Every structure is written in C-alpha cells, then in structure tokens.
Amino acid sequence: MLHFHEIIYGPVHSRRLGNSLGINLLPIDAKICTFNCIYCECGFNTTMHEFPMPPRADVKYALEEKLDSLCIENQAIDVITFAGNGEPTIHPEFEKIIDDTIDARNCYCPQAKISVLTNSTQIYRSQIFSSLMKIDMAILKLDSAIDKTLHQIDRPVKSDFSVDWLVENLQHFENKLIIQTMFLHGSCNGEIINNTTEKEISAYLKILQKLKPQKVMIYTIDRETPVKSLKKTSPQELETIARKIKKLGIEVSIST
C-alpha cells in the first residue's frame, strides 16, 4: 500500500485536479481515517495513538519552503491539495493550517487553488465547515446513496454514520458543494459489492437532484487496493452515469 512519507509531496499529476502539490496532515508512516475504505490506496487504518500528527508550525514551514523552491524553479502548480494518509480534517489544528495555507498561497502562487479531499465525516463541526468554506474546492465524498452499500465500501468508524445524516450536512455547502464518488464492483468478506446497479444509480441521482452540487467528480480504481477482489468500473459505465448526471443540469468530470 502507498503511504505519503512527507508532509508536503509532489507536485504530482492528479487525474481530477491537474498539477497538484499535496499536503499530508496525517502521520507519515500510518493510515489514520474516520473511514476504512476497502479501496483506499493507503491501505487499512492504523492505531492512532502510536503515530503523532505533524504540528501546525511544521506544516507551515514545510509548505512555505516548498512553495519558495517552486518559485525559484519557475514551476507552476494548479492546486494545493490536502489529502495524504487519511482524513485531513481530523487534524486538531486544521482550521489554523487552512489559514496558513491561504496566506502562503496568496504570497507565493496566487493563481493556484486550494482543495481538500474529505470523506465528509467532520463537516458537522462548525470550525471544519467554516474552514472548508474558505477554500476554493472542498471535495466531499458520497460513495453510495444506500446505507448498506456505503458501509460496505467506506466502512465508517462510527457505525451510526448514515446517508440521511450525510445529505443533511452536505446541504449546508449550497453552491460550493463538489461531490466525489468512487464507482466499483466486486466482493468483500463474501458479500457482493456494486454501487453501479440501476437501484444504486437511481438513489444516487435522487440525492444529487436534492443537493444540486456545483460539480460531481466520478472516478474508479486506479491503484492497488487493500481488498484484492475489487474491479474497476469501465469507461463506458462511467460515461453512462455521467450522462444521467448531466441531464440533471449538473457539471460532471470523469477519471478512469
């Protein structure tokens, strides 16, 4: 499995975001997340207390140092992206780190956007919500509109996590809402998993119609997964799903 061994990594080419400079707020040799997704390229979760998260000051210093070197090399970036070894919004200093990042971006690369890839589990917290509203792109996860499938795929740490709760909290983002969805099929622990069936897509489209997101990003498996019996969704299937989303008047991008 892939772990990000630095606070700042890249720039790397992102299928969805272009030339992206990554920020990892999680431990450099562990996977810490409020989900335990069966498809995560970082593998399954690690016991949290064994691995410290980087302090705000270290993140600030590492980011400014990297941005300065990119300026000297005349290397442009499209986006600064919070991702890494788990869920970035669980960092205890997330709000202040976002403020530091906005200041650094404005100083070194004002043309670049700031994005956070988040599984949406912390958006009920006012400080997390307000921080996500400050940035250019809060990209929020919705892998299924059906509770059973969501739990099969994302395996939330909190067993009471539900689609209804998620939709209620996603609505607060209004016209800044960007949804990301991983489509896949296969099996795990003897159960068939497929979030591309007619029933799944029908429920998914109803939620999108209710949320009216600014954009939806759909994608499929690209790297090694901890559950080996998972399979990519074909480009043709993704195109079919995308056409249905577009019919709702919603912008959609596809990464195969």
mmCIF file of C-alpha atoms in Angstrom:
data_model
loop_
_atom_site.group_PDB
_atom_site.id
_atom_site.type_symbol
_atom_site.label_atom_id
_atom_site.label_comp_id
_atom_site.label_asym_id
_atom_site.label_seq_id
_atom_site.Cartn_x
_atom_site.Cartn_y
_atom_site.Cartn_z
ATOM 1 C CA MET A 1 0.000 0.000 0.000
ATOM 2 C CA LEU A 2 1.043 3.598 -0.642
ATOM 3 C CA HIS A 3 1.935 5.898 2.271
ATOM 4 C CA PHE A 4 2.965 9.531 1.905
ATOM 5 C CA HIS A 5 6.261 9.844 3.774
ATOM 6 C CA GLU A 6 6.431 13.641 3.883
ATOM 7 C CA ILE A 7 4.188 16.493 4.983
ATOM 8 C CA ILE A 8 4.472 18.120 1.554
ATOM 9 C CA TYR A 9 4.689 15.907 -1.518
ATOM 10 C CA GLY A 10 4.754 16.436 -5.259
ATOM 11 C CA PRO A 11 3.803 18.251 -7.317
ATOM 12 C CA VAL A 12 2.074 15.241 -8.840
ATOM 13 C CA HIS A 13 -0.342 14.978 -11.735
ATOM 14 C CA SER A 14 -3.843 14.475 -10.391
ATOM 15 C CA ARG A 15 -6.476 12.849 -12.587
ATOM 16 C CA ARG A 16 -9.024 15.360 -11.334
ATOM 17 C CA LEU A 17 -7.084 18.488 -10.360
ATOM 18 C CA GLY A 18 -4.068 18.885 -12.638
ATOM 19 C CA ASN A 19 -0.590 19.706 -11.304
ATOM 20 C CA SER A 20 -1.130 19.268 -7.568
ATOM 21 C CA LEU A 21 1.079 19.961 -4.563
ATOM 22 C CA GLY A 22 -0.041 17.619 -1.797
ATOM 23 C CA ILE A 23 -0.287 18.258 1.932
ATOM 24 C CA ASN A 24 -0.408 15.278 4.277
ATOM 25 C CA LEU A 25 -1.621 16.209 7.774
ATOM 26 C CA LEU A 26 -1.538 12.624 8.974
ATOM 27 C CA PRO A 27 1.414 10.617 10.354
ATOM 28 C CA ILE A 28 3.988 9.904 7.658
ATOM 29 C CA ASP A 29 4.085 6.135 8.234
ATOM 30 C CA ALA A 30 0.491 5.348 9.198
ATOM 31 C CA LYS A 31 -3.057 5.492 7.851
ATOM 32 C CA ILE A 32 -5.487 7.365 10.133
ATOM 33 C CA CYS A 33 -9.057 7.928 8.978
ATOM 34 C CA THR A 34 -12.694 8.052 10.081
ATOM 35 C CA PHE A 35 -13.454 5.710 7.193
ATOM 36 C CA ASN A 36 -11.671 2.434 6.473
ATOM 37 C CA CYS A 37 -12.435 2.187 2.757
ATOM 38 C CA ILE A 38 -11.957 -1.118 1.017
ATOM 39 C CA TYR A 39 -10.422 0.657 -1.983
ATOM 40 C CA CYS A 40 -8.021 3.083 -0.250
ATOM 41 C CA GLU A 41 -4.562 3.193 -1.822
ATOM 42 C CA CYS A 42 -3.112 3.841 1.670
ATOM 43 C CA GLY A 43 -4.482 0.542 2.976
ATOM 44 C CA PHE A 44 -6.459 -0.023 6.162
ATOM 45 C CA ASN A 45 -6.329 2.109 9.309
ATOM 46 C CA THR A 46 -3.502 2.072 11.830
ATOM 47 C CA THR A 47 -3.861 2.528 15.593
ATOM 48 C CA MET A 48 -3.895 6.285 16.044
ATOM 49 C CA HIS A 49 -2.078 6.904 19.323
ATOM 50 C CA GLU A 50 1.098 5.239 18.094
ATOM 51 C CA PHE A 51 1.781 7.908 15.457
ATOM 52 C CA PRO A 52 1.812 11.700 16.009
ATOM 53 C CA MET A 53 0.350 14.181 13.535
ATOM 54 C CA PRO A 54 2.681 16.962 12.339
ATOM 55 C CA PRO A 55 2.337 20.206 14.323
ATOM 56 C CA ARG A 56 0.936 23.298 12.623
ATOM 57 C CA ALA A 57 4.332 25.037 12.698
ATOM 58 C CA ASP A 58 5.973 22.133 10.846
ATOM 59 C CA VAL A 59 3.272 22.143 8.167
ATOM 60 C CA LYS A 60 3.603 25.919 7.703
ATOM 61 C CA TYR A 61 7.392 25.765 7.434
ATOM 62 C CA ALA A 62 7.400 22.799 5.027
ATOM 63 C CA LEU A 63 4.790 24.389 2.768
ATOM 64 C CA GLU A 64 6.486 27.781 2.583
ATOM 65 C CA GLU A 65 9.873 26.155 1.926
ATOM 66 C CA LYS A 66 8.424 24.073 -0.905
ATOM 67 C CA LEU A 67 6.496 26.957 -2.474
ATOM 68 C CA ASP A 68 9.598 29.120 -2.337
ATOM 69 C CA SER A 69 11.658 26.472 -4.141
ATOM 70 C CA LEU A 70 8.949 26.056 -6.786
ATOM 71 C CA CYS A 71 9.029 29.818 -7.392
ATOM 72 C CA ILE A 72 12.817 29.757 -7.773
ATOM 73 C CA GLU A 73 12.485 26.874 -10.262
ATOM 74 C CA ASN A 74 9.669 28.742 -12.038
ATOM 75 C CA GLN A 75 7.470 25.662 -11.641
ATOM 76 C CA ALA A 76 3.759 26.464 -11.597
ATOM 77 C CA ILE A 77 1.110 24.439 -9.785
ATOM 78 C CA ASP A 78 -2.636 24.320 -10.386
ATOM 79 C CA VAL A 79 -3.720 23.400 -6.891
ATOM 80 C CA ILE A 80 -2.580 22.780 -3.319
ATOM 81 C CA THR A 81 -4.406 19.671 -2.159
ATOM 82 C CA PHE A 82 -4.986 18.323 1.342
ATOM 83 C CA ALA A 83 -5.103 14.525 1.070
ATOM 84 C CA GLY A 84 -2.395 12.132 2.276
ATOM 85 C CA ASN A 85 -2.592 9.200 4.695
ATOM 86 C CA GLY A 86 -6.215 9.543 5.786
ATOM 87 C CA GLU A 87 -8.815 12.194 6.589
ATOM 88 C CA PRO A 88 -7.179 15.658 6.753
ATOM 89 C CA THR A 89 -9.985 17.351 8.707
ATOM 90 C CA ILE A 90 -9.288 15.281 11.837
ATOM 91 C CA HIS A 91 -6.064 17.205 12.453
ATOM 92 C CA PRO A 92 -6.611 19.200 15.680
ATOM 93 C CA GLU A 93 -5.141 22.367 14.104
ATOM 94 C CA PHE A 94 -6.896 22.012 10.739
ATOM 95 C CA GLU A 95 -8.608 25.415 10.884
ATOM 96 C CA LYS A 96 -5.379 27.320 11.575
ATOM 97 C CA ILE A 97 -3.466 25.276 8.990
ATOM 98 C CA ILE A 98 -6.028 26.266 6.366
ATOM 99 C CA ASP A 99 -5.480 29.933 7.267
ATOM 100 C CA ASP A 100 -1.691 29.464 6.998
ATOM 101 C CA THR A 101 -2.113 27.775 3.627
ATOM 102 C CA ILE A 102 -4.287 30.576 2.248
ATOM 103 C CA ASP A 103 -1.651 33.122 3.324
ATOM 104 C CA ALA A 104 1.171 31.080 1.755
ATOM 105 C CA ARG A 105 -0.762 30.564 -1.473
ATOM 106 C CA ASN A 106 -1.528 34.275 -1.742
ATOM 107 C CA CYS A 107 2.144 35.098 -1.248
ATOM 108 C CA TYR A 108 3.841 32.502 -3.461
ATOM 109 C CA CYS A 109 1.332 31.274 -6.060
ATOM 110 C CA PRO A 110 -1.883 33.347 -6.077
ATOM 111 C CA GLN A 111 -3.052 31.616 -9.250
ATOM 112 C CA ALA A 112 -3.251 28.214 -7.520
ATOM 113 C CA LYS A 113 -6.428 26.904 -5.948
ATOM 114 C CA ILE A 114 -6.669 25.183 -2.572
ATOM 115 C CA SER A 115 -8.608 21.936 -2.306
ATOM 116 C CA VAL A 116 -9.419 19.453 0.433
ATOM 117 C CA LEU A 117 -10.330 15.854 -0.342
ATOM 118 C CA THR A 118 -12.558 14.877 2.570
ATOM 119 C CA ASN A 119 -14.792 11.951 3.439
ATOM 120 C CA SER A 120 -17.374 14.401 4.876
ATOM 121 C CA THR A 121 -17.456 12.863 8.358
ATOM 122 C CA GLN A 122 -16.324 16.036 10.169
ATOM 123 C CA ILE A 123 -18.410 18.631 8.336
ATOM 124 C CA TYR A 124 -20.887 18.865 11.230
ATOM 125 C CA ARG A 125 -18.181 20.649 13.256
ATOM 126 C CA SER A 126 -18.554 24.398 12.808
ATOM 127 C CA GLN A 127 -14.819 25.091 12.616
ATOM 128 C CA ILE A 128 -14.324 22.429 9.953
ATOM 129 C CA PHE A 129 -17.281 23.662 7.922
ATOM 130 C CA SER A 130 -16.108 27.297 8.087
ATOM 131 C CA SER A 131 -12.571 26.285 7.051
ATOM 132 C CA LEU A 132 -13.862 24.323 4.062
ATOM 133 C CA MET A 133 -15.976 27.291 3.020
ATOM 134 C CA LYS A 134 -12.841 29.491 2.908
ATOM 135 C CA ILE A 135 -11.057 27.442 0.265
ATOM 136 C CA ASP A 136 -11.621 27.092 -3.480
ATOM 137 C CA MET A 137 -12.640 23.438 -3.587
ATOM 138 C CA ALA A 138 -13.989 21.306 -0.766
ATOM 139 C CA ILE A 139 -14.386 17.942 -2.487
ATOM 140 C CA LEU A 140 -16.769 15.841 -0.400
ATOM 141 C CA LYS A 141 -17.292 12.104 -0.585
ATOM 142 C CA LEU A 142 -20.569 10.345 -1.389
ATOM 143 C CA ASP A 143 -19.871 6.758 -2.486
ATOM 144 C CA SER A 144 -23.437 5.451 -2.253
ATOM 145 C CA ALA A 145 -26.954 6.704 -1.591
ATOM 146 C CA ILE A 146 -27.825 3.430 0.158
ATOM 147 C CA ASP A 147 -26.670 2.872 3.745
ATOM 148 C CA LYS A 148 -25.770 -0.798 3.355
ATOM 149 C CA THR A 149 -23.576 -0.159 0.329
ATOM 150 C CA LEU A 150 -21.962 2.917 1.880
ATOM 151 C CA HIS A 151 -20.984 0.847 4.918
ATOM 152 C CA GLN A 152 -19.692 -1.982 2.724
ATOM 153 C CA ILE A 153 -17.474 0.344 0.694
ATOM 154 C CA ASP A 154 -16.436 3.092 3.126
ATOM 155 C CA ARG A 155 -16.656 1.182 6.419
ATOM 156 C CA PRO A 156 -17.173 4.254 8.664
ATOM 157 C CA VAL A 157 -15.530 4.024 12.073
ATOM 158 C CA LYS A 158 -18.798 5.235 13.620
ATOM 159 C CA SER A 159 -21.423 2.562 12.992
ATOM 160 C CA ASP A 160 -24.312 5.056 13.083
ATOM 161 C CA PHE A 161 -22.993 7.066 10.121
ATOM 162 C CA SER A 162 -25.833 7.275 7.592
ATOM 163 C CA VAL A 163 -26.709 8.649 4.176
ATOM 164 C CA ASP A 164 -29.500 10.775 5.679
ATOM 165 C CA TRP A 165 -27.045 12.410 8.111
ATOM 166 C CA LEU A 166 -24.582 12.996 5.285
ATOM 167 C CA VAL A 167 -27.133 14.580 2.953
ATOM 168 C CA GLU A 168 -28.412 16.854 5.724
ATOM 169 C CA ASN A 169 -24.898 18.180 6.355
ATOM 170 C CA LEU A 170 -23.861 18.382 2.696
ATOM 171 C CA GLN A 171 -26.798 20.712 2.030
ATOM 172 C CA HIS A 172 -25.099 23.423 4.088
ATOM 173 C CA PHE A 173 -22.448 23.869 1.376
ATOM 174 C CA GLU A 174 -25.096 25.067 -1.099
ATOM 175 C CA ASN A 175 -23.498 26.315 -4.345
ATOM 176 C CA LYS A 176 -19.931 25.475 -3.174
ATOM 177 C CA LEU A 177 -20.653 21.757 -2.992
ATOM 178 C CA ILE A 178 -18.412 19.422 -5.005
ATOM 179 C CA ILE A 179 -19.205 15.703 -4.728
ATOM 180 C CA GLN A 180 -16.676 12.930 -5.375
ATOM 181 C CA THR A 181 -17.808 9.342 -5.923
ATOM 182 C CA MET A 182 -15.789 6.159 -6.370
ATOM 183 C CA PHE A 183 -17.600 3.610 -8.543
ATOM 184 C CA LEU A 184 -16.532 -0.033 -8.314
ATOM 185 C CA HIS A 185 -17.762 -3.584 -8.057
ATOM 186 C CA GLY A 186 -16.512 -6.890 -6.721
ATOM 187 C CA SER A 187 -16.742 -8.649 -3.375
ATOM 188 C CA CYS A 188 -15.511 -8.310 0.208
ATOM 189 C CA ASN A 189 -15.885 -10.795 3.066
ATOM 190 C CA GLY A 190 -18.159 -12.947 0.925
ATOM 191 C CA GLU A 191 -20.534 -10.075 0.058
ATOM 192 C CA ILE A 192 -21.131 -8.797 -3.464
ATOM 193 C CA ILE A 193 -20.486 -5.052 -3.699
ATOM 194 C CA ASN A 194 -21.620 -2.925 -6.633
ATOM 195 C CA ASN A 195 -22.587 0.736 -6.493
ATOM 196 C CA THR A 196 -23.306 0.924 -10.233
ATOM 197 C CA THR A 197 -26.572 -1.071 -10.320
ATOM 198 C CA GLU A 198 -29.801 0.500 -11.531
ATOM 199 C CA LYS A 199 -31.081 0.677 -7.935
ATOM 200 C CA GLU A 200 -27.877 2.352 -6.740
ATOM 201 C CA ILE A 201 -27.745 4.920 -9.537
ATOM 202 C CA SER A 202 -31.429 5.783 -9.186
ATOM 203 C CA ALA A 203 -30.986 6.526 -5.460
ATOM 204 C CA TYR A 204 -27.745 8.415 -6.156
ATOM 205 C CA LEU A 205 -29.376 10.646 -8.774
ATOM 206 C CA LYS A 206 -32.239 11.496 -6.409
ATOM 207 C CA ILE A 207 -29.748 12.729 -3.832
ATOM 208 C CA LEU A 208 -27.832 14.755 -6.411
ATOM 209 C CA GLN A 209 -31.097 16.302 -7.528
ATOM 210 C CA LYS A 210 -31.778 17.310 -3.922
ATOM 211 C CA LEU A 211 -28.260 18.611 -3.226
ATOM 212 C CA LYS A 212 -27.753 20.399 -6.563
ATOM 213 C CA PRO A 213 -23.942 20.369 -6.282
ATOM 214 C CA GLN A 214 -21.768 22.739 -8.262
ATOM 215 C CA LYS A 215 -19.943 19.726 -9.688
ATOM 216 C CA VAL A 216 -19.686 15.942 -9.378
ATOM 217 C CA MET A 217 -16.397 14.083 -9.836
ATOM 218 C CA ILE A 218 -16.807 10.403 -10.620
ATOM 219 C CA TYR A 219 -13.879 8.030 -10.778
ATOM 220 C CA THR A 220 -12.844 4.425 -10.354
ATOM 221 C CA ILE A 221 -9.951 2.360 -9.001
ATOM 222 C CA ASP A 222 -6.558 3.498 -10.268
ATOM 223 C CA ARG A 223 -4.075 1.945 -7.822
ATOM 224 C CA GLU A 224 -3.649 -1.167 -5.693
ATOM 225 C CA THR A 225 -6.464 -1.706 -3.186
ATOM 226 C CA PRO A 226 -6.315 -3.489 0.200
ATOM 227 C CA VAL A 227 -9.216 -5.735 -0.873
ATOM 228 C CA LYS A 228 -7.912 -7.593 -3.897
ATOM 229 C CA SER A 229 -11.271 -8.741 -5.286
ATOM 230 C CA LEU A 230 -12.398 -5.260 -6.369
ATOM 231 C CA LYS A 231 -12.710 -4.293 -10.018
ATOM 232 C CA LYS A 232 -12.676 -1.051 -11.946
ATOM 233 C CA THR A 233 -15.832 0.391 -13.410
ATOM 234 C CA SER A 234 -15.435 0.563 -17.178
ATOM 235 C CA PRO A 235 -15.140 3.897 -19.009
ATOM 236 C CA GLN A 236 -18.408 3.068 -20.772
ATOM 237 C CA GLU A 237 -20.234 2.607 -17.459
ATOM 238 C CA LEU A 238 -18.832 5.867 -16.125
ATOM 239 C CA GLU A 239 -19.906 7.680 -19.290
ATOM 240 C CA THR A 240 -23.433 6.315 -18.873
ATOM 241 C CA ILE A 241 -23.579 7.519 -15.267
ATOM 242 C CA ALA A 242 -22.145 10.896 -16.289
ATOM 243 C CA ARG A 243 -24.817 11.392 -18.945
ATOM 244 C CA LYS A 244 -27.521 10.826 -16.337
ATOM 245 C CA ILE A 245 -25.903 13.377 -14.024
ATOM 246 C CA LYS A 246 -25.654 15.918 -16.842
ATOM 247 C CA LYS A 247 -29.373 15.522 -17.512
ATOM 248 C CA LEU A 248 -29.927 16.945 -14.028
ATOM 249 C CA GLY A 249 -28.076 20.092 -15.132
ATOM 250 C CA ILE A 250 -25.018 19.257 -13.028
ATOM 251 C CA GLU A 251 -21.445 19.539 -14.267
ATOM 252 C CA VAL A 252 -19.567 16.238 -14.092
ATOM 253 C CA SER A 253 -15.992 15.084 -14.664
ATOM 254 C CA ILE A 254 -14.807 11.515 -15.228
ATOM 255 C CA SER A 255 -11.494 9.938 -14.205
ATOM 256 C CA THR A 256 -10.924 6.385 -15.439
#
